[in-house]
XYZ file of C-alpha atoms in Angstrom:
292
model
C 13.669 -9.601 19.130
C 13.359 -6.873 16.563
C 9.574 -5.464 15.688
C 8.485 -4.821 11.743
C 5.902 -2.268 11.690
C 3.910 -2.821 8.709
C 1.307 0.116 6.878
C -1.577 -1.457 4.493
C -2.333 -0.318 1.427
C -5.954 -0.103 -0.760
C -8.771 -1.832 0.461
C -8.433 -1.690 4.111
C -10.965 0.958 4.230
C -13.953 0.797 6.122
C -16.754 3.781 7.069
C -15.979 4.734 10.709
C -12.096 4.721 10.476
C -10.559 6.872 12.787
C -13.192 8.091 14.481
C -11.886 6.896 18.062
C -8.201 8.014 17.360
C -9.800 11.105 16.410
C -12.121 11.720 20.165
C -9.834 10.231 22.135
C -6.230 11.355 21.269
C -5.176 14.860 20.741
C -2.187 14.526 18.414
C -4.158 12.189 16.047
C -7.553 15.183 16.296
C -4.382 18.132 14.978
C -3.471 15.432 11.756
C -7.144 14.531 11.113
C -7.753 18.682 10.874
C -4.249 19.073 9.154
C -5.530 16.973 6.593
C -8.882 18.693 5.913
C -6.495 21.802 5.466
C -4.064 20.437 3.046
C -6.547 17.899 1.016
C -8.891 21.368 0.644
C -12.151 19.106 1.545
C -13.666 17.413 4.426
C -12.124 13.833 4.474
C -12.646 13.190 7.817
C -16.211 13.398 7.335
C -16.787 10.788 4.810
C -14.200 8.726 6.822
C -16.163 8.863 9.958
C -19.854 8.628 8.394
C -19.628 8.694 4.387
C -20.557 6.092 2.190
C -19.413 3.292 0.984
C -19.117 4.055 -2.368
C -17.626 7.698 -1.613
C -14.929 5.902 0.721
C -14.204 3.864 -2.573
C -13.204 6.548 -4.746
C -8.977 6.437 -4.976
C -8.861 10.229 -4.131
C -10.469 9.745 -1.282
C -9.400 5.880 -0.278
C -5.746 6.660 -0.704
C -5.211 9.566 1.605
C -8.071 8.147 4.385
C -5.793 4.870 5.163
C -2.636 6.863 4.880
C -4.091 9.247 7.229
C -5.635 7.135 9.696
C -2.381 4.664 9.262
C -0.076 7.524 10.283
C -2.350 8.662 13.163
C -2.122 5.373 14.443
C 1.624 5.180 14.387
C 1.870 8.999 15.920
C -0.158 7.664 19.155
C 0.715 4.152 19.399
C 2.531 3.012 22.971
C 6.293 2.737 22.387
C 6.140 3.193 18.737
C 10.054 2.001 18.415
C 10.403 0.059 14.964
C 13.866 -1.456 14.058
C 12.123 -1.419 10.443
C 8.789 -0.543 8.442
C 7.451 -1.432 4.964
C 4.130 -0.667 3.473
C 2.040 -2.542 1.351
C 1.554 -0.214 -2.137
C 0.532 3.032 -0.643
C 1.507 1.734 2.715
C 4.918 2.791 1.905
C 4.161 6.187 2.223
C 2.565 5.710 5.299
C 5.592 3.711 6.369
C 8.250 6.695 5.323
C 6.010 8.956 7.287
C 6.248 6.810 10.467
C 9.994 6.657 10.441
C 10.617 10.085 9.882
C 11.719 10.420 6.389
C 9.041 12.427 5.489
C 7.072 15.151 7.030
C 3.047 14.511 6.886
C 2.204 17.169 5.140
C 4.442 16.110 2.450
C 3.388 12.446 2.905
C -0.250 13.346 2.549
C 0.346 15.726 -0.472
C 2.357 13.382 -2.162
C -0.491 10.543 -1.612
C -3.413 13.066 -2.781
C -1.388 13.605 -6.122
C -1.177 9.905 -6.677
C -4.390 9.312 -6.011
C -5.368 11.479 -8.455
C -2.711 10.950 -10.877
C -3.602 6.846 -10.509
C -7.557 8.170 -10.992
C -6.925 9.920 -14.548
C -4.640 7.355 -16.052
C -7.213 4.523 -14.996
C -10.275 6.900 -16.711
C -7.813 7.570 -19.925
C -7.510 3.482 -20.612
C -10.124 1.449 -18.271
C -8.201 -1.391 -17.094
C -8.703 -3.802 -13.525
C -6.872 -6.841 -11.990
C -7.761 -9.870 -10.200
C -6.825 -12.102 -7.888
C -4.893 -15.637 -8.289
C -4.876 -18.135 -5.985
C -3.455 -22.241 -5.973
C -0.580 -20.971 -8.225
C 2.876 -20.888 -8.233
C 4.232 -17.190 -8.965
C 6.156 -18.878 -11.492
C 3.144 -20.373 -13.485
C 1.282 -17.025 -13.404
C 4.173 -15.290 -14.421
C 4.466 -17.818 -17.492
C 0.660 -17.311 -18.268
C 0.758 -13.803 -18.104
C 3.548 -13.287 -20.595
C 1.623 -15.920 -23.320
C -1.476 -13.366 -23.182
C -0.794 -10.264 -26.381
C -2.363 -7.918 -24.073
C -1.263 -5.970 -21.105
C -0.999 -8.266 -18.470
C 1.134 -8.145 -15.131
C 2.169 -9.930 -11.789
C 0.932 -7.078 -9.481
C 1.344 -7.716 -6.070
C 2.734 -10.678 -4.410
C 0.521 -11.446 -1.237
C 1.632 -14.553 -0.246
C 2.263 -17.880 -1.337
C -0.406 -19.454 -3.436
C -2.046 -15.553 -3.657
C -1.242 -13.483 -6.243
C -2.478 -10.242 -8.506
C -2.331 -9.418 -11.810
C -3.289 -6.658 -13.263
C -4.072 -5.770 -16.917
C -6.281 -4.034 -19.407
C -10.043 -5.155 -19.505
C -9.667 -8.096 -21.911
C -6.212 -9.301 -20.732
C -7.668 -9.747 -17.335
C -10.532 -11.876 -18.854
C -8.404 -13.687 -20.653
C -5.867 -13.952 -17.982
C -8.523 -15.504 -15.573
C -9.745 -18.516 -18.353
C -6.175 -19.476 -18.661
C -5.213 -19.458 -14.950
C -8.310 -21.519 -14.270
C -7.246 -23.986 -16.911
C -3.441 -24.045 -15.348
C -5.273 -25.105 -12.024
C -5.849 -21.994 -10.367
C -8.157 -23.183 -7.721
C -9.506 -19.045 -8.239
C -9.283 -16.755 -10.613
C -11.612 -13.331 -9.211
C -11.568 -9.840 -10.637
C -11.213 -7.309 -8.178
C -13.466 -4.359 -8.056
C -10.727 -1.637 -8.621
C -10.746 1.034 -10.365
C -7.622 0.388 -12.736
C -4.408 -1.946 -13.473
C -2.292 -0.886 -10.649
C 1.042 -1.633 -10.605
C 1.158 -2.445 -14.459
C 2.782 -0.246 -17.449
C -0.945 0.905 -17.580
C 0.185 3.641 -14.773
C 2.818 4.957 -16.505
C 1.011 8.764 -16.962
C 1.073 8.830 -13.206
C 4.425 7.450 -12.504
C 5.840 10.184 -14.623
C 3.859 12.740 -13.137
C 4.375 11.880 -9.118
C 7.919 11.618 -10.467
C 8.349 14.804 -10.666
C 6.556 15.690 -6.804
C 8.638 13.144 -5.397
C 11.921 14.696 -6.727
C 10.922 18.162 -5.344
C 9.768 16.715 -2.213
C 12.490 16.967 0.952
C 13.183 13.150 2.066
C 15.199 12.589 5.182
C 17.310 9.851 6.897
C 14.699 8.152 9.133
C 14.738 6.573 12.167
C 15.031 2.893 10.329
C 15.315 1.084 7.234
C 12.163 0.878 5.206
C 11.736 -2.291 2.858
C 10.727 -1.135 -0.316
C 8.287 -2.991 -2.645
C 9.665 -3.101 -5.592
C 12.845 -4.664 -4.631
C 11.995 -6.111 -1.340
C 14.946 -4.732 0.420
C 16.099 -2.080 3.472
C 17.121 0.926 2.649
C 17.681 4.352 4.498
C 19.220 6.736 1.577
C 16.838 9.270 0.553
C 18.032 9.312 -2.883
C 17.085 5.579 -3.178
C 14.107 5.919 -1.166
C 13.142 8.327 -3.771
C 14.009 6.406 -6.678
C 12.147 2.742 -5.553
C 9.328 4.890 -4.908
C 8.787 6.277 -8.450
C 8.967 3.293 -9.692
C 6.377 1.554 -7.359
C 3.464 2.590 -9.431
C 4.436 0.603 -12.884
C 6.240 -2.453 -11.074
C 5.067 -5.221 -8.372
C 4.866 -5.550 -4.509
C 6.873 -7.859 -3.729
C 5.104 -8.432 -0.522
C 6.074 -11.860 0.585
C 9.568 -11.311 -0.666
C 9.728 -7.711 1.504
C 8.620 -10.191 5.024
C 10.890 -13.434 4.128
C 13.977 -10.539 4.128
C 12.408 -8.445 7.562
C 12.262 -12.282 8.755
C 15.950 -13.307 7.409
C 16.930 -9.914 8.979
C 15.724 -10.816 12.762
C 12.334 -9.295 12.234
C 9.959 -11.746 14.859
C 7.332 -9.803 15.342
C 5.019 -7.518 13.069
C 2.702 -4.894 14.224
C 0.267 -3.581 11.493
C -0.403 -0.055 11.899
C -3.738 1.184 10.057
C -7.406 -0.075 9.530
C -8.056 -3.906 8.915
C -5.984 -7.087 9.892
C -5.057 -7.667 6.146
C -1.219 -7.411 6.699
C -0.968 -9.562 9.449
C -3.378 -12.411 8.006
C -0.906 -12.267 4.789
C 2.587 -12.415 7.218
C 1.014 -15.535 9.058
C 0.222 -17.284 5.538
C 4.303 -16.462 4.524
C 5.802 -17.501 7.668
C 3.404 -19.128 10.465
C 5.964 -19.046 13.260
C 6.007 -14.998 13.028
C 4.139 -13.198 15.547
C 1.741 -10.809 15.018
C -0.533 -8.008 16.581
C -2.263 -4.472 15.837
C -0.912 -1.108 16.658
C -1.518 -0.775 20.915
């Protein structure tokens, strides 16, 4: 039996995160105050009892569920994966988990996206929304007969699917889904087109603090999201994870390979039950369970 251990990605965030790993574990209370440090404000406080709306913001959001992900991992009983992916920014959390990264570099790497992602949504306002009761192949089709910017995003599951797009795209993108036979067609409430050419500032610019970033050989393969398959050289690690931020997750196709690989079971390390909900709707006989 070989165990997946799988890191979600924007949205799992809740007010009150990692406030129990914080009092009751030592090693997670030394990352929690690491990460005050490093970040130069007081995450942990609006993690533990902020807002809403100021656990929303992507500068905040992205380094909170990488944070409380990774504390998770650091404490969890017989953390032993044969193999890790992340959903999005999951996959840092992921490369953190199996050693190819340090956390400090991890979490400085995540701040700068976050903020990088931030300015290049303010510079062109953009969104995405969610399809479902579609093939991927009919969404793909409808997406590319639209004249504005408008993407398969992420790849949930069957019959669930993302796009992403500028304002109007998305608008129109919905009308024509719905007339395809999308049973829904919702716009998310995000702050940009994620995972579209629309992030193309920030790719360029975490580019370059990836490539002066130290990656290591880690402890197991990590399933990438933009091709959906294992790998454990740095250099390619490095390269997959540039591109992340213009191209798709390719969720269901990253747990049909863990699956077709031996994977049986799949622990989801980090806030929320979203991962494991979405690997029961791609494969029901998998098994699934939070971080102990």
């Amino acid at each position: 039996m070989k165990k997946a251990y799988v890191f979600p990605g924007q949205g799992s965030q809740f007010v009150g995160m990692g406030k129990d790993l914080y009092e009751q574990h030592d090693e997670a209370k030394k990352l929690f105050d690491k990460a005050n440090e490093i970040l130069g404000f007081n995450i942990t406080e609006i993690m533990f009892n902020g807002t809403d709306e100021e656990l929303k913001q992507t500068k905040v959001t992205q380094p909170a569920i990488f944070l409380h992900s990774v504390a998770q991992a650091a404490v969890a009983k017989d953390f032993a994966p044969d193999m890790v992916a992340g959903h999005s920014l999951g996959e840092f959390s992921a490369l953190v988990a199996s050693k190819v990264l340090s956390f400090e570099d991890g979490l400085r790497l995540v701040s700068k996206r976050a903020l990088a992602m931030q300015a290049a949504c303010e510079a062109n306002p953009s969104t995405m929304a969610a399809i479902l009761g579609l093939e991927d192949e009919k969404v793909e089709e409808v997406c590319a007969s639209i004249d504005e910017v408008v993407v398969a995003a992420n790849y949930n599951c069957p019959g669930q699917l993302v796009i992403s797009g500028s304002n109007k795209g998305i608008e129109i993108a919905c009308e024509k889904m719905k007339e395809a036979g999308a049973k829904r067609a919702l716009p998310l409430p995000v702050g940009g087109a994620f995972h579209s050419p629309l992030m193309k500032p920030a790719e360029e610019e975490l580019a370059k603090a990836i490539n002066e970033t130290t990656f290591s050989k880690g402890i197991c393969p990590v399933y990438q999201n933009v091709d959906a398959l294992p790998h454990t050289d740095p250099t390619e690690i490095k390269e997959n994870l540039v591109k992340q931020l213009t191209a798709p997750v390719r969720w269901t196709q990253s747990v049909q390979q863990m699956i077709a690989d031996g994977a049986t079971h799949f622990v989801e390390c980090g806030p929320g039950k979203v991962l494991q909900g979405l690997v029961k709707k791609i494969d029901r006989n998998a098994e699934v369970s939070s971080v102990e």
